[in-house]
Short mmCIF file of C-alpha atoms in Angstrom, two decimals:
data_model
loop_
_atom_site.label_atom_id
_atom_site.label_comp_id
_atom_site.label_asym_id
_atom_site.label_seq_id
_atom_site.Cartn_x
_atom_site.Cartn_y
_atom_site.Cartn_z
CA MET F 60 0.00 0.00 0.00
CA VAL F 61 2.75 2.48 0.96
CA ARG F 62 4.51 1.88 -2.37
CA SER F 63 1.33 2.85 -4.23
CA VAL F 64 -0.17 5.72 -2.21
CA GLY F 65 2.73 6.89 -0.03
CA ARG F 66 3.36 6.66 3.68
CA LYS F 67 1.38 9.81 4.56
CA ALA F 68 -1.79 8.61 2.82
CA ALA F 69 -1.41 5.00 3.98
CA TYR F 70 -1.10 6.01 7.64
CA LEU F 71 -4.12 8.32 7.42
CA GLY F 72 -6.06 5.49 5.80
CA GLU F 73 -5.28 3.31 8.81
CA LEU F 74 -6.58 6.03 11.13
CA THR F 75 -9.81 6.25 9.13
CA ARG F 76 -10.30 2.50 9.54
CA MET F 77 -9.79 2.99 13.30
CA GLY F 78 -12.68 5.46 13.31
CA ILE F 79 -10.44 8.47 13.91
CA ARG F 80 -11.56 11.68 12.24
CA VAL F 81 -9.43 12.45 9.15
CA PRO F 82 -10.42 14.89 6.37
CA TRP F 83 -12.01 12.82 3.58
CA GLY F 84 -10.09 12.50 0.35
CA PHE F 85 -8.53 10.32 -2.32
CA VAL F 86 -5.07 9.49 -3.63
CA ILE F 87 -3.60 9.93 -7.10
CA THR F 88 -1.25 6.97 -7.03
CA ARG F 89 2.39 6.51 -7.94
CA SER F 90 1.40 4.80 -11.19
CA ALA F 91 -0.39 7.99 -12.33
CA PHE F 92 2.77 9.98 -11.66
CA ARG F 93 4.85 7.47 -13.63
CA ARG F 94 2.52 7.66 -16.62
CA PHE F 95 2.61 11.45 -16.55
CA MET F 96 6.41 11.42 -16.30
CA GLU F 97 6.75 9.14 -19.33
CA ILE F 98 5.28 11.87 -21.55
CA ASN F 99 8.23 14.20 -20.94
CA ARG F 100 10.88 11.84 -19.59
CA ASP F 101 13.43 12.80 -22.27
CA LYS F 102 12.85 16.54 -21.77
CA ILE F 103 13.22 16.22 -18.01
CA SER F 104 16.33 14.06 -18.35
CA ASP F 105 17.84 16.72 -20.61
CA ALA F 106 16.94 19.41 -18.06
CA LEU F 107 18.88 17.51 -15.39
CA LYS F 108 22.03 16.82 -17.41
CA GLY F 109 25.12 18.27 -15.78
CA VAL F 110 23.25 19.56 -12.74
CA ASN F 111 25.54 21.01 -10.07
CA LEU F 112 24.31 19.79 -6.70
CA GLU F 113 26.52 22.33 -4.93
CA ASP F 114 25.01 25.34 -6.72
CA PRO F 115 21.59 26.42 -5.34
CA ARG F 116 21.03 28.76 -8.29
CA ASP F 117 21.62 25.95 -10.78
CA LEU F 118 19.22 23.69 -8.87
CA GLU F 119 16.61 26.46 -8.84
CA ARG F 120 16.96 27.00 -12.60
CA ARG F 121 16.55 23.29 -13.28
CA TYR F 122 13.50 23.17 -11.04
CA GLU F 123 11.84 26.10 -12.82
CA THR F 124 12.53 24.48 -16.19
CA ILE F 125 11.05 21.15 -15.10
CA LYS F 126 8.06 22.85 -13.48
CA GLU F 127 7.35 24.69 -16.74
CA ILE F 128 7.58 21.44 -18.73
CA MET F 129 5.21 19.66 -16.36
CA THR F 130 2.75 22.57 -16.15
CA GLN F 131 2.39 22.66 -19.93
CA THR F 132 1.81 18.89 -20.17
CA GLU F 133 -1.75 17.55 -20.14
CA ILE F 134 -2.58 14.84 -17.62
CA PRO F 135 -3.65 11.65 -19.47
CA LEU F 136 -7.39 11.81 -20.10
CA ASP F 137 -8.37 8.71 -18.11
CA ILE F 138 -6.44 9.96 -15.07
CA SER F 139 -7.92 13.44 -15.45
CA LEU F 140 -11.44 11.99 -15.55
CA GLU F 141 -10.75 9.92 -12.41
CA ILE F 142 -9.53 13.05 -10.60
CA GLU F 143 -12.66 14.92 -11.67
CA HIS F 144 -14.91 12.05 -10.56
CA PHE F 145 -13.44 11.70 -7.08
CA SER F 146 -13.16 15.45 -6.53
CA ARG F 147 -16.95 15.69 -6.95
CA GLU F 148 -17.30 13.40 -3.92
CA ILE F 149 -15.44 15.89 -1.72
CA SER F 150 -18.00 18.01 0.10
CA THR F 151 -15.94 21.21 0.27
CA ASP F 152 -15.24 23.53 -2.67
CA LEU F 153 -11.68 24.00 -1.42
CA VAL F 154 -9.21 21.15 -0.98
CA ALA F 155 -5.70 20.43 0.25
CA VAL F 156 -3.24 18.95 -2.27
CA ARG F 157 -0.46 17.07 -0.48
CA PRO F 158 2.43 15.11 -2.03
CA THR F 159 3.04 11.76 -0.33
CA ILE F 160 6.40 10.10 -0.96
CA THR F 161 6.22 6.40 -1.84
CA SER F 162 9.92 5.49 -1.78
CA SER F 163 12.25 4.89 1.16
CA MET F 164 12.90 8.64 1.20
CA SER F 165 9.87 9.12 3.39
CA GLY F 166 12.35 9.16 6.27
CA PRO F 167 13.56 12.06 8.39
CA SER F 168 15.90 13.63 5.87
CA PHE F 169 13.15 13.94 3.30
CA ALA F 170 10.39 15.29 5.54
CA GLY F 171 9.00 18.58 4.28
CA GLU F 172 10.93 18.57 0.99
CA THR F 173 7.81 18.64 -1.19
CA GLU F 174 5.19 21.37 -1.27
CA THR F 175 1.63 21.21 0.05
CA PHE F 176 -1.05 23.44 -1.48
CA LEU F 177 -3.95 24.54 0.73
CA TYR F 178 -7.34 26.09 -0.11
CA VAL F 179 -7.20 24.94 -3.74
CA ASN F 180 -10.44 25.41 -5.67
CA LYS F 181 -11.49 22.08 -7.14
CA VAL F 182 -11.74 23.58 -10.63
CA ASP F 183 -7.98 24.26 -10.42
CA LEU F 184 -7.13 20.78 -9.14
CA PRO F 185 -5.33 19.46 -12.28
CA PHE F 186 -2.95 22.44 -12.24
CA TYR F 187 -2.10 21.96 -8.56
CA VAL F 188 -1.66 18.20 -8.94
CA LYS F 189 1.02 18.99 -11.53
CA GLN F 190 2.53 21.56 -9.16
CA ALA F 191 2.64 18.91 -6.44
CA TRP F 192 4.36 16.46 -8.80
CA ALA F 193 6.80 19.18 -9.87
CA SER F 194 7.68 19.99 -6.25
CA TYR F 195 9.48 16.63 -6.19
CA PHE F 196 12.13 18.40 -8.28
CA ASN F 197 12.54 21.45 -6.06
CA PRO F 198 16.18 22.25 -5.17
CA ARG F 199 16.28 20.56 -1.76
CA SER F 200 14.49 17.35 -2.75
CA LEU F 201 16.32 17.12 -6.08
CA ALA F 202 19.75 17.44 -4.47
CA TYR F 203 18.87 14.88 -1.83
CA ARG F 204 17.45 12.34 -4.27
CA ILE F 205 20.33 12.57 -6.73
CA ALA F 206 22.92 12.34 -3.95
CA GLN F 207 21.16 9.27 -2.52
CA GLY F 208 20.48 7.69 -5.93
CA MET F 209 16.77 7.48 -5.16
CA PRO F 210 14.06 6.72 -7.78
CA LEU F 211 11.16 8.93 -8.82
CA GLU F 212 8.32 7.93 -6.52
CA ILE F 213 5.43 10.18 -5.51
CA ALA F 214 1.67 10.09 -5.05
CA VAL F 215 -0.70 12.98 -4.31
CA LEU F 216 -3.28 13.08 -1.53
CA VAL F 217 -6.32 15.32 -2.14
CA GLN F 218 -8.44 16.08 0.94
CA GLU F 219 -11.31 18.19 2.16
CA MET F 220 -9.95 21.50 3.40
CA VAL F 221 -10.27 21.89 7.15
CA ASN F 222 -10.56 25.52 8.25
CA PRO F 223 -9.38 25.25 11.86
CA GLU F 224 -9.99 27.50 14.81
CA SER F 225 -6.72 26.14 16.21
CA ALA F 226 -4.15 23.55 15.22
CA GLY F 227 -0.73 22.22 16.08
CA THR F 228 1.30 19.12 16.90
CA ALA F 229 1.31 16.27 19.41
CA PHE F 230 4.18 13.97 20.39
CA THR F 231 3.91 10.74 22.36
CA ILE F 232 7.55 11.17 23.38
CA HIS F 233 8.99 14.35 24.83
CA PRO F 234 10.47 16.15 21.78
CA VAL F 235 13.21 17.84 23.85
CA THR F 236 14.27 15.26 26.45
CA GLY F 237 13.26 12.11 24.58
CA ASN F 238 11.42 10.85 27.68
CA PRO F 239 8.91 8.25 26.40
CA ASN F 240 6.50 8.66 29.32
CA TRP F 241 5.01 11.97 28.24
CA VAL F 242 2.57 13.39 25.71
CA VAL F 243 3.48 16.92 24.59
CA ILE F 244 0.93 19.03 22.69
CA GLU F 245 1.59 22.38 21.04
CA SER F 246 -1.24 24.59 19.80
CA SER F 247 -1.90 27.96 18.21
CA TRP F 248 -4.79 29.84 16.61
CA GLY F 249 -5.58 29.20 12.95
CA LEU F 250 -3.51 26.95 10.71
CA GLY F 251 -0.90 24.66 12.24
CA GLN F 252 1.90 26.05 10.07
CA ALA F 253 2.18 28.86 12.62
CA VAL F 254 3.50 26.16 14.97
CA THR F 255 5.48 23.99 12.55
CA ARG F 256 7.21 27.01 10.95
CA GLY F 257 8.01 28.60 14.29
CA LEU F 258 6.04 31.79 13.61
CA VAL F 259 4.65 31.94 17.15
CA THR F 260 5.40 30.71 20.64
CA PRO F 261 2.67 28.06 20.91
CA ASP F 262 0.64 26.97 23.89
CA ARG F 263 2.10 23.81 25.39
CA PHE F 264 0.41 21.03 27.34
CA VAL F 265 2.41 18.22 28.97
CA LEU F 266 0.64 15.09 30.22
CA PRO F 267 2.02 11.86 31.72
CA LYS F 268 0.89 8.79 29.81
CA ARG F 269 -0.01 6.97 33.01
CA ASP F 270 -2.88 9.17 34.19
CA ARG F 271 -3.20 11.72 31.34
CA ILE F 272 -3.78 14.79 33.44
CA ILE F 273 -2.22 18.12 32.53
CA VAL F 274 0.82 18.63 34.76
CA GLU F 275 2.38 21.47 32.80
CA LYS F 276 0.62 24.17 30.82
CA SER F 277 2.15 27.27 29.30
CA ILE F 278 0.30 29.85 27.23
CA GLY F 279 2.55 31.24 24.51
CA HIS F 280 2.52 34.65 22.90
CA LYS F 281 0.69 33.88 19.66
CA HIS F 282 0.94 37.33 18.09
CA VAL F 283 -0.37 36.21 14.68
CA MET F 284 -2.45 33.45 13.21
CA LEU F 285 -2.47 32.05 9.69
CA LYS F 286 -5.92 32.13 8.14
CA PHE F 287 -7.36 31.81 4.65
CA ASP F 288 -8.72 35.12 3.35
CA PRO F 289 -11.17 34.57 0.45
CA ARG F 290 -10.89 38.23 -0.58
CA PHE F 291 -7.11 37.91 -0.81
CA GLY F 292 -7.36 34.41 -2.30
CA GLY F 293 -4.67 33.01 -0.05
CA ILE F 294 -3.32 32.53 3.45
CA ARG F 295 -2.56 35.65 5.45
CA GLU F 296 -0.92 36.47 8.76
CA ILE F 297 -3.54 38.12 10.94
CA PRO F 298 -2.43 40.06 14.06
CA LEU F 299 -4.19 38.76 17.15
CA GLY F 300 -3.97 41.59 19.67
CA GLY F 301 -5.50 40.62 23.01
CA LYS F 302 -6.28 37.09 21.83
CA ALA F 303 -2.54 36.39 21.60
CA MET F 304 -2.35 35.26 25.24
CA GLU F 305 -5.63 33.34 25.35
CA PRO F 306 -5.44 29.51 25.33
CA SER F 307 -5.93 28.16 21.81
CA LEU F 308 -6.96 24.73 23.12
CA SER F 309 -9.12 23.89 26.12
CA ASP F 310 -7.89 21.51 28.81
CA GLU F 311 -10.70 19.14 27.85
CA LYS F 312 -9.60 19.04 24.21
CA ALA F 313 -5.94 18.68 25.20
CA ILE F 314 -6.80 15.57 27.23
CA GLU F 315 -8.95 14.23 24.37
CA LEU F 316 -6.05 14.78 21.97
CA ALA F 317 -3.62 13.04 24.35
CA ASN F 318 -5.92 10.02 24.55
CA LEU F 319 -6.25 10.00 20.76
CA SER F 320 -2.47 10.23 20.35
CA LEU F 321 -1.94 7.23 22.63
CA ARG F 322 -4.51 5.19 20.70
CA ILE F 323 -2.52 5.91 17.56
CA GLU F 324 0.77 5.10 19.28
CA GLU F 325 -0.62 1.76 20.45
CA PHE F 326 -1.89 0.91 16.97
CA PHE F 327 1.41 1.62 15.21
CA GLY F 328 3.53 0.21 18.02
CA ARG F 329 5.86 3.22 18.16
CA HIS F 330 6.02 6.80 19.36
CA VAL F 331 4.21 9.17 17.02
CA ASN F 332 4.25 12.82 16.00
CA LEU F 333 0.84 14.10 14.91
CA GLU F 334 -0.38 17.20 13.14
CA TRP F 335 -3.94 18.02 14.16
CA ALA F 336 -6.63 20.65 13.68
CA LEU F 337 -9.73 21.68 15.62
CA GLN F 338 -12.80 22.68 13.61
CA ASP F 339 -16.31 23.09 15.06
CA ASN F 340 -14.99 21.60 18.32
CA LYS F 341 -13.96 18.39 16.49
CA LEU F 342 -10.38 17.13 16.35
CA TYR F 343 -9.00 16.08 12.96
CA ILE F 344 -5.70 14.29 12.42
CA LEU F 345 -3.89 15.70 9.38
CA GLU F 346 -0.66 13.71 9.50
CA VAL F 347 1.01 10.99 11.54
CA ARG F 348 4.70 10.14 11.61
CA GLY F 349 6.42 7.43 13.59
CA VAL F 350 9.27 8.61 15.82
CA LYS F 351 12.15 6.17 16.28
CA THR F 352 14.36 8.39 18.45
CA MET F 353 14.26 11.87 19.93
CA TRP F 354 15.20 13.40 16.58
CA GLU F 355 14.59 10.76 13.90
CA GLU F 356 11.19 10.33 12.28
CA ILE F 357 10.12 7.70 9.77
#
C-alpha cells in the first residue's frame, strides 16, 4: 500500500479505519505519476544533465525548467477523468493537495521537501496536482534524491480543506528530552503552520501517559495566526492583539487529543508525531509520523 499511495496517505487510511476523524479524500497513485512522467521523460532528463548539486542557483533554474515542462503537459485523459470524478465526492469547494512520498525517502531527511497546497479550488485541481508532482524536483528534494540515488516515486493526496480554529502538533515522546513517558501538545490559533514554521510561541500542554492529566501548561505569545482570506485568495498572517495570550486549546480538548495520540501510538507500536486541527470543536488528524528516536522520524 505504501509503495502505491505513499506513507502519509497510507497512515491516514489506517486512522480512518480505526474510526479516527481524518479529512475525507482520495489518492492519485504513484502509477499515475509514472505515466505522466513518461510523456516528458526525455525533456526532463535533458533538463537535469550536468546539474551542479553544490550550486543552489543551478538547482533552482533546473526546477523552474522542469516545473514549466510539467505545467504545460496535459494529464492523461483517463487519469484526469478519475480526478474529476473523485473530486466531486469531496464536500468542500476548497481542498488540500499534499504530495506523499512512496519510496524509502519518506524518512527524516526527506520530511517537508515537497510542497503542500492549501485552499485549492477544485476547478484548479489538475494544475495543482502537476505543481505537487513538480515539487518533487525542487532544489532541496532534487539534491537529496540525486545524492542518494533514489528513484522517482510520488503520489498525491487530495483532501477536504479543514478551516481550523486552532491547530498544532502532538508527540507521544517528549520532543526535547526524549522521555517516552510523556505526551506533549503544542497549539496555536488558525492553521498549524504557525507552529510547525516557528512563527509563534505556541501553547504547550504536557501530560504523563499513566494518568493523562495536565501537569504542565504554558500559554505562549501567539501574536499572529495564519488564516485563509477569500478576498485575498490566499493565506494571510492576521495580528491577534488581546487574543494572543488566550489559550488556543481547552484543557478538555488537550486531554482528548492526548488520549487520541496514545490510541494511535498503540496501533502503530511506536512513538508518534501528529499534526492536528480543531474545527467546530472536532479534532482532525492531518498527519502521523512514527518517531524512532528523539530526533529521527520515519
